[in-house]
Coordinates of C-alpha atoms and ligand atoms in Angstrom, one line a residue:
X19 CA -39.8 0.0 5.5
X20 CA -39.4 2.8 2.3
X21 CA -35.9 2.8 1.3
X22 CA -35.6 6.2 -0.9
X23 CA -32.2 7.8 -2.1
X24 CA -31.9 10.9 -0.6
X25 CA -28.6 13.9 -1.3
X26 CA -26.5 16.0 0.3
X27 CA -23.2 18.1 0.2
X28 CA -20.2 16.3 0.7
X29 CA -18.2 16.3 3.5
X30 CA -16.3 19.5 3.5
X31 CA -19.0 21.1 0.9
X32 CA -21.8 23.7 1.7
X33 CA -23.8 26.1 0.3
X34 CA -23.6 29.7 2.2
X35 CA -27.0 30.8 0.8
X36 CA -24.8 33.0 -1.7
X37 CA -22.0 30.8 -3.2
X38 CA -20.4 27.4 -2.6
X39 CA -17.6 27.1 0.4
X40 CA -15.5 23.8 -0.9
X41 CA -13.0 23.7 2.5
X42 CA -12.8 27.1 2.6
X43 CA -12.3 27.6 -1.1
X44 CA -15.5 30.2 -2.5
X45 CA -17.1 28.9 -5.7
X46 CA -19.6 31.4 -7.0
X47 CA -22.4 29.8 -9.0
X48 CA -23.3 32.1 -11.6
X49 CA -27.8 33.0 -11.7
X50 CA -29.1 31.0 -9.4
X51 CA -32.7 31.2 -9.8
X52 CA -34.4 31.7 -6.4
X53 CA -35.4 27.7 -6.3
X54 CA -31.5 26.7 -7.1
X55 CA -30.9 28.4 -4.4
X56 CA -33.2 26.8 -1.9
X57 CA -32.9 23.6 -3.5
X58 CA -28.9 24.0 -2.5
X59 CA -29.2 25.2 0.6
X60 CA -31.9 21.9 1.6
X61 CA -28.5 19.8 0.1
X62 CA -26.4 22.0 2.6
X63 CA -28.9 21.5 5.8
X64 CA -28.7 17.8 5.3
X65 CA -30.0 14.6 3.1
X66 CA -32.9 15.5 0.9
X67 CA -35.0 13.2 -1.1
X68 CA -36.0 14.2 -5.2
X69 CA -39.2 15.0 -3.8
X70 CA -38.5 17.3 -1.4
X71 CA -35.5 18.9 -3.7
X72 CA -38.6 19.4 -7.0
X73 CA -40.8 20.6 -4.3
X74 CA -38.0 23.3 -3.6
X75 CA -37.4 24.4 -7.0
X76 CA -41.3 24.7 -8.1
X77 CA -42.3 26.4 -5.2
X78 CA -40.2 29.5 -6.3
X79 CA -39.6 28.8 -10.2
X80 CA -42.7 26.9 -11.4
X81 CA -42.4 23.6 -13.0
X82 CA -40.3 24.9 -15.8
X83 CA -37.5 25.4 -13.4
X84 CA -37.2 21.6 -12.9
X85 CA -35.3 20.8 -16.0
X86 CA -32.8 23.8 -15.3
X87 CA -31.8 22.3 -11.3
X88 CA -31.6 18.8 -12.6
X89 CA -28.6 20.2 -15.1
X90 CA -27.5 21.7 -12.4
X91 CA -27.9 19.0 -10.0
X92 CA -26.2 17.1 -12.6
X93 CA -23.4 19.0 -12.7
X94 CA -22.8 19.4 -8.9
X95 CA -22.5 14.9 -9.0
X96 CA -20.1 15.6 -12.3
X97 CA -17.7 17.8 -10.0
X98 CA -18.0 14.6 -6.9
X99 CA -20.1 17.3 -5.0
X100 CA -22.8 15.0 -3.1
X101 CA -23.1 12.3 -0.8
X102 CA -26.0 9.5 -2.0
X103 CA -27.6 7.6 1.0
X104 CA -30.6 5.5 1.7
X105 CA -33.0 6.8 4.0
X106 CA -35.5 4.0 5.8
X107 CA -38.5 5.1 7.6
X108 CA -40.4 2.5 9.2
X109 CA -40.1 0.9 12.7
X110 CA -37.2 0.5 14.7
X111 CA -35.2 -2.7 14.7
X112 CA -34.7 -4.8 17.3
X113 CA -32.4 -3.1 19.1
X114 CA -34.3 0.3 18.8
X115 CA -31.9 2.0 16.1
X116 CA -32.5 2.7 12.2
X117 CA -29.3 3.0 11.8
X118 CA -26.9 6.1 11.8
X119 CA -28.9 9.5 12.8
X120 CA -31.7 7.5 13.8
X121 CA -34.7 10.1 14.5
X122 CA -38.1 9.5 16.1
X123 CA -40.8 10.4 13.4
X124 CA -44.7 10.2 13.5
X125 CA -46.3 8.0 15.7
X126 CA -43.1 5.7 17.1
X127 CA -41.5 5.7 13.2
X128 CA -37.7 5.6 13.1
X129 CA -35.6 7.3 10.0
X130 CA -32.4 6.6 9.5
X131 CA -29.4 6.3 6.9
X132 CA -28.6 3.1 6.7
X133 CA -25.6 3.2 3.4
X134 CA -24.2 6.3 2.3
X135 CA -22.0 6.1 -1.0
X136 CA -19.3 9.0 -0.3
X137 CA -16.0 9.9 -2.2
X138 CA -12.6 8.7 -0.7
X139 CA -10.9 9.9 -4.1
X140 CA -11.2 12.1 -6.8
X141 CA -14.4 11.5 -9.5
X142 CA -18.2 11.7 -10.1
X143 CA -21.0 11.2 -8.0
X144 CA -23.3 10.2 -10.5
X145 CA -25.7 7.1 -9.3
X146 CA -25.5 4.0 -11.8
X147 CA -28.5 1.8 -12.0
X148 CA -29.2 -0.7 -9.8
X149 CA -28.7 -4.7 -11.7
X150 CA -31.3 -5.8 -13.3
X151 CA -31.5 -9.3 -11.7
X152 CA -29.5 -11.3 -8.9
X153 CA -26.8 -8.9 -7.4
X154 CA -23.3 -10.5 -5.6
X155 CA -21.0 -8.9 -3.8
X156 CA -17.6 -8.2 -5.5
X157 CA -15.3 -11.0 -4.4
X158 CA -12.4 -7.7 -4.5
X159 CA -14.4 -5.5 -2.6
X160 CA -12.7 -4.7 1.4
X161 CA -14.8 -4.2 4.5
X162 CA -12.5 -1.8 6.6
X163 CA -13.4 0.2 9.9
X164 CA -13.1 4.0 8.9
X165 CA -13.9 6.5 11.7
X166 CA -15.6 4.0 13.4
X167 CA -17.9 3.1 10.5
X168 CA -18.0 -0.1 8.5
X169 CA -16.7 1.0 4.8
X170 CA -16.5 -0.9 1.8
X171 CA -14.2 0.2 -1.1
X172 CA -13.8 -1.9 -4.2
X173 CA -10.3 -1.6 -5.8
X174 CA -9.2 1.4 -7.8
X175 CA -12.6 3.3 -6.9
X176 CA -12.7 6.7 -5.7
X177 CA -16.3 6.1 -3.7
X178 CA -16.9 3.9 -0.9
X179 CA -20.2 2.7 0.8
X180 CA -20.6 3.4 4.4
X181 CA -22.9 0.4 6.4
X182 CA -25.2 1.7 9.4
X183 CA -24.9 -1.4 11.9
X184 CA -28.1 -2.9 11.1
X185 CA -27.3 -2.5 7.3
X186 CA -24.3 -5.1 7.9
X187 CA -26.3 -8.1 7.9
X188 CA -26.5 -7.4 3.7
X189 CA -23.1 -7.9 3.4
X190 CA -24.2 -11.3 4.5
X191 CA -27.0 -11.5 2.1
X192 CA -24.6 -10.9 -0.8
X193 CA -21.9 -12.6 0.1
X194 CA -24.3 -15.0 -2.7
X195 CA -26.4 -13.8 -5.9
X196 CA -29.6 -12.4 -4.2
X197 CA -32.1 -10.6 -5.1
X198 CA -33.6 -9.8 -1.3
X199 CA -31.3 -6.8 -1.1
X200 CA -33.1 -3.3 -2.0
X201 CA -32.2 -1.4 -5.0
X202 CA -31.4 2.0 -3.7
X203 CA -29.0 0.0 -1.5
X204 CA -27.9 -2.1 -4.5
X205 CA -27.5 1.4 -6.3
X206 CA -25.2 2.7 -4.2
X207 CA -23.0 -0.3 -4.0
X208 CA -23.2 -0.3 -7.8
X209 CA -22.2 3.2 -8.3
X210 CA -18.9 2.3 -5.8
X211 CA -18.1 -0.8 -8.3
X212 CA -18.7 -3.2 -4.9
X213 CA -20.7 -5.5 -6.7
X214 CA -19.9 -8.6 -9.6
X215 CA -20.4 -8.3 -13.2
X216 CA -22.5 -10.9 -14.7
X217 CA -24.4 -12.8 -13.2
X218 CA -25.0 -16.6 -11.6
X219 CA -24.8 -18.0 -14.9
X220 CA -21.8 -15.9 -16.0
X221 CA -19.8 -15.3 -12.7
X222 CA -17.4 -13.1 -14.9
X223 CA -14.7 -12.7 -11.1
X224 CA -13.7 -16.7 -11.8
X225 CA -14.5 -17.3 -15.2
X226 CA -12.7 -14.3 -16.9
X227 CA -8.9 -14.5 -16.7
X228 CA -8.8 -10.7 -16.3
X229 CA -10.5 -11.0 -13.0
X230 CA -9.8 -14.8 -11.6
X231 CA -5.6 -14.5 -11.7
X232 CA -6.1 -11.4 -8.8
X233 CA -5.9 -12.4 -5.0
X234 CA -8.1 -9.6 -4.0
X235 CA -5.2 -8.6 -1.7
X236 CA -2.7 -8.2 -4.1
X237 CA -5.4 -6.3 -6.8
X238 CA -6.4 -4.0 -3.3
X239 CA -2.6 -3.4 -3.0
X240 CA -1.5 -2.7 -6.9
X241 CA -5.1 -0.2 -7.2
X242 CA -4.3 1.4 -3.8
X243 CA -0.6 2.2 -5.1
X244 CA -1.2 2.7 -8.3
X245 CA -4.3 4.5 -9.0
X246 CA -4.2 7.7 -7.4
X247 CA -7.9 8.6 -8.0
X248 CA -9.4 6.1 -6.1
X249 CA -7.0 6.9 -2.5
X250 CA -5.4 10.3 -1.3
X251 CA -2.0 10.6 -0.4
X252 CA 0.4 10.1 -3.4
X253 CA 3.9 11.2 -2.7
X254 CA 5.6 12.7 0.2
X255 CA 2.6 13.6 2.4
X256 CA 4.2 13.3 5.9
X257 CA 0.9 11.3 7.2
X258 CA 2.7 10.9 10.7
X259 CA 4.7 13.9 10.7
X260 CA 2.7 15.7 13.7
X261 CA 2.5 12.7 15.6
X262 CA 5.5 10.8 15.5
X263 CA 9.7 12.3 15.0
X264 CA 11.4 10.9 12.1
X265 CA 13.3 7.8 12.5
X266 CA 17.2 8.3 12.4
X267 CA 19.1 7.3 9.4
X268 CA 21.4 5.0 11.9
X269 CA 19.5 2.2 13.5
X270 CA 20.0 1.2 17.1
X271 CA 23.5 -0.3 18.1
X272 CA 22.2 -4.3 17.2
X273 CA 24.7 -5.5 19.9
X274 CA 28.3 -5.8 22.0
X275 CA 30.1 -7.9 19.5
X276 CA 31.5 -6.7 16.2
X277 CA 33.7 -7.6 13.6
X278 CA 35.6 -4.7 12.2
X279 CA 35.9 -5.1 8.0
X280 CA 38.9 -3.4 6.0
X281 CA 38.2 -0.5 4.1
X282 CA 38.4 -1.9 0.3
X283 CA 41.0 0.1 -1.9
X284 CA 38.7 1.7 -4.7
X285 CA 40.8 3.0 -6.4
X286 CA 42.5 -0.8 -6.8
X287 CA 39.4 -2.3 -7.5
X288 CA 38.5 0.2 -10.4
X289 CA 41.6 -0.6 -12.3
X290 CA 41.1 -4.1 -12.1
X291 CA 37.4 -4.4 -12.1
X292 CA 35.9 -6.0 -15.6
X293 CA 33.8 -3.7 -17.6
X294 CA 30.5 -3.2 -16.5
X295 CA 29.5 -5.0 -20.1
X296 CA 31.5 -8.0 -18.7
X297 CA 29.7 -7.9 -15.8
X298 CA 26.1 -7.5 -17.5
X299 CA 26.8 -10.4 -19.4
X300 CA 28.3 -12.6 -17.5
X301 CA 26.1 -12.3 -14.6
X302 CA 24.2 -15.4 -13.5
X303 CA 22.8 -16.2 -10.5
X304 CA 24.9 -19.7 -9.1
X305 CA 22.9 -22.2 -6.7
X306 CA 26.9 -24.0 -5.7
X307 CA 29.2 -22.5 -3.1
X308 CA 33.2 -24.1 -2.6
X309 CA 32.8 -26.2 0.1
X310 CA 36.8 -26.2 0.5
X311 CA 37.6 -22.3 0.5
X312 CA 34.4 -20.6 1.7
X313 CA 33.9 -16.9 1.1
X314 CA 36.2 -14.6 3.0
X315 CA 35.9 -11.6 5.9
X316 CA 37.5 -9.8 2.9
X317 CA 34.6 -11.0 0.1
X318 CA 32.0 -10.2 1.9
X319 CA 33.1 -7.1 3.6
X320 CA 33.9 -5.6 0.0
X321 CA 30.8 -6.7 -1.2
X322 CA 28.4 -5.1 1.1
X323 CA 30.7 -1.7 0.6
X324 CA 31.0 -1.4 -2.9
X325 CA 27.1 -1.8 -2.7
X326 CA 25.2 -0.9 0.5
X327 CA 27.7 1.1 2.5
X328 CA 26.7 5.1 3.8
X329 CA 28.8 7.3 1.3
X330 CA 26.8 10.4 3.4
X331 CA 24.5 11.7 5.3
X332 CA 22.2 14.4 4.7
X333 CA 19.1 15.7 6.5
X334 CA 16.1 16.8 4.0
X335 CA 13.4 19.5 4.4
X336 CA 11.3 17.5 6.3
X337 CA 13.8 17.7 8.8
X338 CA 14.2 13.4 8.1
X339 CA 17.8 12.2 8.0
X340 CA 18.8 11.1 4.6
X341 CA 21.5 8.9 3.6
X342 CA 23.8 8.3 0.4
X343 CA 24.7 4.8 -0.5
X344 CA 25.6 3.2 -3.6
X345 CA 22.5 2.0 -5.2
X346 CA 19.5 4.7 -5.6
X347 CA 16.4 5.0 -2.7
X348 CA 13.1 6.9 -2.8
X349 CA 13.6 10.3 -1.1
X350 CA 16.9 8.7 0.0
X351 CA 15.3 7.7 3.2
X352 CA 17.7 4.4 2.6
X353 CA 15.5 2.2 4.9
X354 CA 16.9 -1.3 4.0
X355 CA 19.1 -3.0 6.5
X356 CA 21.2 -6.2 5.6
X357 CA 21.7 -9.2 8.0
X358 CA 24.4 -11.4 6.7
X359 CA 23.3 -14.6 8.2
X360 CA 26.6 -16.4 8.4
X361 CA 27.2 -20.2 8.2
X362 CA 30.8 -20.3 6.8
X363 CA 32.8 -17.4 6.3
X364 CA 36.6 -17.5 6.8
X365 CA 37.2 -14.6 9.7
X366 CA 33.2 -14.3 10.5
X367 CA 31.9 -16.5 13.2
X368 CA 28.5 -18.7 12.3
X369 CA 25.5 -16.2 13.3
X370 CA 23.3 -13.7 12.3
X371 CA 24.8 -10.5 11.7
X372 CA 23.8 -7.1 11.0
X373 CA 25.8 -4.6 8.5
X374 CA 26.6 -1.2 9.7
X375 CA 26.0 0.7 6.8
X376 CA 28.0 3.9 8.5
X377 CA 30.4 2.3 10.8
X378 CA 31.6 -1.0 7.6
X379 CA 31.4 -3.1 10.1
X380 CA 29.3 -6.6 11.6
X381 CA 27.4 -6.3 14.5
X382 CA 25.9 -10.1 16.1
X383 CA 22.6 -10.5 16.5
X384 CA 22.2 -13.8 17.4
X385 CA 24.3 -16.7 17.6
X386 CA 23.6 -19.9 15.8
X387 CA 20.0 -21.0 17.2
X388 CA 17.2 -23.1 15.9
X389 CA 15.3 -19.7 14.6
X390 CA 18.6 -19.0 12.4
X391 CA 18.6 -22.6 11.5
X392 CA 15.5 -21.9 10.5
X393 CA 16.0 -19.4 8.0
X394 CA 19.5 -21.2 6.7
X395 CA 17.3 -24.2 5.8
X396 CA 14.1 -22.3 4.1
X397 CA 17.1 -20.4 1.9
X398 CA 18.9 -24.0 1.2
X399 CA 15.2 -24.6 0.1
X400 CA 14.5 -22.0 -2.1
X401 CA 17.8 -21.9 -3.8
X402 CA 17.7 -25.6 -4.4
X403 CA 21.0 -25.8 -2.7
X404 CA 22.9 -29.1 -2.3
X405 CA 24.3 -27.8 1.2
X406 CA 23.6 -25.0 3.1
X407 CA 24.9 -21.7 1.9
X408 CA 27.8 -19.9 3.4
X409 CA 25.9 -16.7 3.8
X410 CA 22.2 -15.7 3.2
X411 CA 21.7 -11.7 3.1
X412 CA 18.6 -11.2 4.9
X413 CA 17.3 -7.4 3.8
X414 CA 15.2 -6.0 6.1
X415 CA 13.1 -3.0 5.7
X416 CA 13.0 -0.1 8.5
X417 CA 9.1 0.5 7.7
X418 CA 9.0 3.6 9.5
X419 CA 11.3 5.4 7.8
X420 CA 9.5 5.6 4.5
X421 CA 6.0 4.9 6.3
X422 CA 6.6 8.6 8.1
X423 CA 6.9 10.1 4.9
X424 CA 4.7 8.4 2.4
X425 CA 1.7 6.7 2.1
X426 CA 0.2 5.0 -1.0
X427 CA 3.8 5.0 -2.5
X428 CA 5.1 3.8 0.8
X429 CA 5.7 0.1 0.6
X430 CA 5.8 0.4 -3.2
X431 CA 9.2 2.1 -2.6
X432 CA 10.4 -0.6 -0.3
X433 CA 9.6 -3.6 -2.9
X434 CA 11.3 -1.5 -5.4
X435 CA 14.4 -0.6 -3.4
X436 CA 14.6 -4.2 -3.1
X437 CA 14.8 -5.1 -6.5
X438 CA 17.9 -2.5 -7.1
X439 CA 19.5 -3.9 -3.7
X440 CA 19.6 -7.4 -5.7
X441 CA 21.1 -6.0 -9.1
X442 CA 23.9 -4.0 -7.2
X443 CA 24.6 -7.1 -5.2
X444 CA 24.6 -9.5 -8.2
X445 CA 26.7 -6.7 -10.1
X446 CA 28.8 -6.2 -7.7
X447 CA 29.4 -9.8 -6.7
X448 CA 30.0 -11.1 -10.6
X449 CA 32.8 -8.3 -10.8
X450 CA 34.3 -10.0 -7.6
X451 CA 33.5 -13.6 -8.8
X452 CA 30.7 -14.6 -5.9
X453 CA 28.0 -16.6 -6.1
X454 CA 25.0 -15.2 -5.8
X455 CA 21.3 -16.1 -6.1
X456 CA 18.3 -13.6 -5.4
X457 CA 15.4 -15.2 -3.7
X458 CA 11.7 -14.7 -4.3
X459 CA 10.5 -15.1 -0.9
X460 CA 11.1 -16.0 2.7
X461 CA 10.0 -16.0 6.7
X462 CA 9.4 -12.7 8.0
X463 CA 8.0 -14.4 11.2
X464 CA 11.5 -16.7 11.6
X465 CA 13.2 -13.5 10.8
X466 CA 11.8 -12.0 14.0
X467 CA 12.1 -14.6 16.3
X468 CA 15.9 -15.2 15.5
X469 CA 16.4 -11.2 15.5
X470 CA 14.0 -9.8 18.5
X471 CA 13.3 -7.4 15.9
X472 CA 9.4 -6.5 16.1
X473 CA 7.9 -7.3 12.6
X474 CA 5.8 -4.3 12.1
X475 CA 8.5 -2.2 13.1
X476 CA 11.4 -3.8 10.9
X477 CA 10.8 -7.0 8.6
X478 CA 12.4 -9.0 6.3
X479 CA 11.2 -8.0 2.5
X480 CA 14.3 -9.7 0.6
X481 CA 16.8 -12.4 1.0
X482 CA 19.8 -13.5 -1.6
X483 CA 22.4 -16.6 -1.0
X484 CA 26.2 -15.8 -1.3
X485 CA 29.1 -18.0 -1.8
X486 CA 32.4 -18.8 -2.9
X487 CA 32.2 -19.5 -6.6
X488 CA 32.6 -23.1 -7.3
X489 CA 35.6 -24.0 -9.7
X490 CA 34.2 -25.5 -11.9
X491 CA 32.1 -22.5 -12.9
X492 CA 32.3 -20.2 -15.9
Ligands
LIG517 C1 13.5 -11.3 -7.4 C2 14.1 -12.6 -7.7 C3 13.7 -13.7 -7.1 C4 14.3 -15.0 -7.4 N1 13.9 -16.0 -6.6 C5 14.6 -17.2 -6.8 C6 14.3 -18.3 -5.9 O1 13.5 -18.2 -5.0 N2 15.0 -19.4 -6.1 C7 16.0 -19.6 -7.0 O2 16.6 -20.6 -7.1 N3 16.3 -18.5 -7.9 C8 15.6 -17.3 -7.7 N4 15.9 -16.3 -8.5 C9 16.9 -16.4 -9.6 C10 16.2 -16.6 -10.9 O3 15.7 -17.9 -11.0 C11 17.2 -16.3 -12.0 O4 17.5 -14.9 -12.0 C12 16.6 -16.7 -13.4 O5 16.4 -18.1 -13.5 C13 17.5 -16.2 -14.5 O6 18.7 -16.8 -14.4 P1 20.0 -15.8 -14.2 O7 19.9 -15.0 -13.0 O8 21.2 -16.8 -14.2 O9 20.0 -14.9 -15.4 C14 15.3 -15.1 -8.3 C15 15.8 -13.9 -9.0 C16 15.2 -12.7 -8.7 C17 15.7 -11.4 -9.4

């Protein structure tokens, strides 16, 4: 076995023997000596080792041309023009296969590529050096299946190694500090940021605060949605706009039975409303409901319409519906739906409701089961509640109508539409004298069982208790 790095275009990249075709877009590269150019168009044709490339350039510009095509080779990895990989040639494995593009060579020799670094982002392809001594894998670093590859992308990186199948068995290899792994291979995964700083003796991941408070879930997440470079698709890309229709702004009907809520008066409400400053400062969030005069029809259903209720609706370019409420959304796609799960409310029966956002009204869900007792008692929990609270508003997000328009920003949005859901609520609920308490987590999983909702269509992301304020209070 000879692992050597060897180069190519990158996908999308190619050299027409005259000028440089990026996707259709013509770069002209400005006196090419006759070796550039057959040195390129080698990089075009497929993966080519130094070797070959030097043997290129001299052959038509002498050996003073080297110097000259590795400036320019240079360059080319500066603008993320090439793909790195490591070429094996030796015999075939067990099950006959070197790996991707597997070739028969000279006398029963297989060649194949068996890790290719390539760019998922925008940067360099410039190869960093392989480590010195004992190499681990990154504990951050993601194994996904791309395209039917195995592909490994650390955090925040804008290139990503590609495995060959018999090249997986490294990942196993590293999974420890080794140093039985190959350094063009350890090259590549260098270059792509997949592998630890430090070293046994310094294991920087656990030691260093920096890198031991990140879940590598939660660091993939924040890098994925917050580093542009390292993944495509910031903003309103419309990733399943030719293969899916845009959700409507109105859910489904939820069900038969509803409970009509009156129409509050604004205009009432304004004049007697405290200042917002009042509000701002006397806004707490309260863990005690009044046990002897629970919230009302009234309470509640002025709550969820001086906050949540649809003031419009619109219909953007995309052709998605769009909604006004209240509070502010991304794109006003308005994808958060509220499920008053009721326990005692004078005029609303025990249950789990869902708010009509157009229609002000409550539609049942489910009656009172052991899957809404659930979620009463998991609220009761987190709120550190004496008894159990007369109404926990379950929000729940309609993934699909910001998932059809964006992508990295996607489930960003939906966190963050949550967070301003809470403040209008607790706003809104200290100006009416509620109590209110925002939550910081809860049961998708129960939330689906007790709604027939399916999770990955529609899921819990947020959950608040409501009351009647106790008398004693402020
Ligand atoms: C997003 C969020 C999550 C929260 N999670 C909980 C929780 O799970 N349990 C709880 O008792 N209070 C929770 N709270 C209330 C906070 O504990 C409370 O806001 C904080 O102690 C400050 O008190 P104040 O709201 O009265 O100003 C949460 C508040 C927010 C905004």
């Amino acid at each position: 076995m000879n692992p050597t790095i060897v180069s190519r275009f990158r996908r999308g990249a190619s050299f027409t023997g005259e000028h440089l075709d990026l996707s259709g877009t013509v770069v002209q590269l400005k006196a090419l000596t006759p070796g550039q150019g057959a040195a390129l168009k080698l990089l075009s044709d497929g993966d080519r080792d130094d070797t070959e490339l030097a043997a290129a350039v001299t052959a038509l510009d002498g050996e003073t041309g080297l110097l000259r095509w590795h400036m320019l080779f240079r360059g080319l990895n500066v603008s993320g023009l090439i793909e790195h990989a490591v070429r094996v040639t030796g015999e075939a494995d067990e099950t006959g296969r070197a790996g991707e593009a597997g070739r028969a060579g000279e006398a029963g020799e297989i060649t194949g590529i068996t890790a290719r670094l390539r760019l998922v982002g925008r940067g360099t392809t410039l190869l960093a050096p392989a480590p010195a001594g004992p190499a681990r894998l990154s504990r951050f670093a993601e194994a996904r299946v791309v395209d039917g590859t195995l592909t490994l992308q650390a955090p925040g990186r804008h290139l990503a190694v590609e495995l060959a199948p018999r090249a997986a068995g490294l990942l196993g290899e590293l999974a420890n500090w080794s140093t039985g792994v190959p350094a063009p291979v350890l090259r590549l995964l260098a270059t792509a940021g997949l592998l630890a700083p430090g070293g046994p003796e310094d294991d920087v991941e656990t030691t260093e605060r920096s890198h031991a408070q990140w879940h590598p879930g939660d660091l993939a997440f924040h890098a994925r949605t917050r580093t542009p470079a390292s993944a495509p698709g910031y903003g309103g890309t419309h990733p399943l706009g030719d293969r899916f229709p845009p959700e409507p702004v109105s859910p489904p009907p939820a069900g038969t039975r509803t409970v009509a809520l009156p129409v509050p008066d604004l205009e009432r409400i304004a004049a007697a409303d405290p200042s917002l400053t009042e509000v701002l400062e006397r806004r707490r969030s309260i863990r005690a409901h009044d046990t002897e005069a629970p919230i009302t029809l009234d309470q509640l259903g002025e709550l969820l319409y001086r906050s949540l209720r649809r003031r419009g609706t619109m219909t953007g370019s995309d052709g998605q519906e769009l909604a006004d409420r209240p509070y502010p959304s991304g794109g006003a796609v308005h994808e958060l739906e509220v499920y008053p799960l009721v326990t005692a409310c004078e005029g609303v029966p025990a249950g789990l409701w869902h708010y009509a956002t157009d229609r002000h009204e409550l539609e049942l869900v489910a009656e009172p089961c052991k899957a809404t007792a659930a979620l009463v008692s998991e609220a009761r929990g987190a709120a550190m509640l004496e008894a159990d609270p007369q109404v926990v508003l379950l929000v729940a997000a309609r993934f699909g109508r910001v998932m059809w328009k964006y992508e990295t920003v996607a489930y960003p949005l939906v966190l963050k539409h949550v967070g301003v859901l809470y403040q209008t609520l607790y706003l809104v609920a200290t100006a009416m004298n509620l109590a209110v308490c925002g939550l910081g987590g809860g049961d998708s999983a129960a939330f689906a069982t007790a709604s027939g909702r399916d999770p990955l269509l529609e899921g819990t992301v947020g959950e608040l208790v409501l009351g009647s304020r106790p008398r004693m209070e402020g």
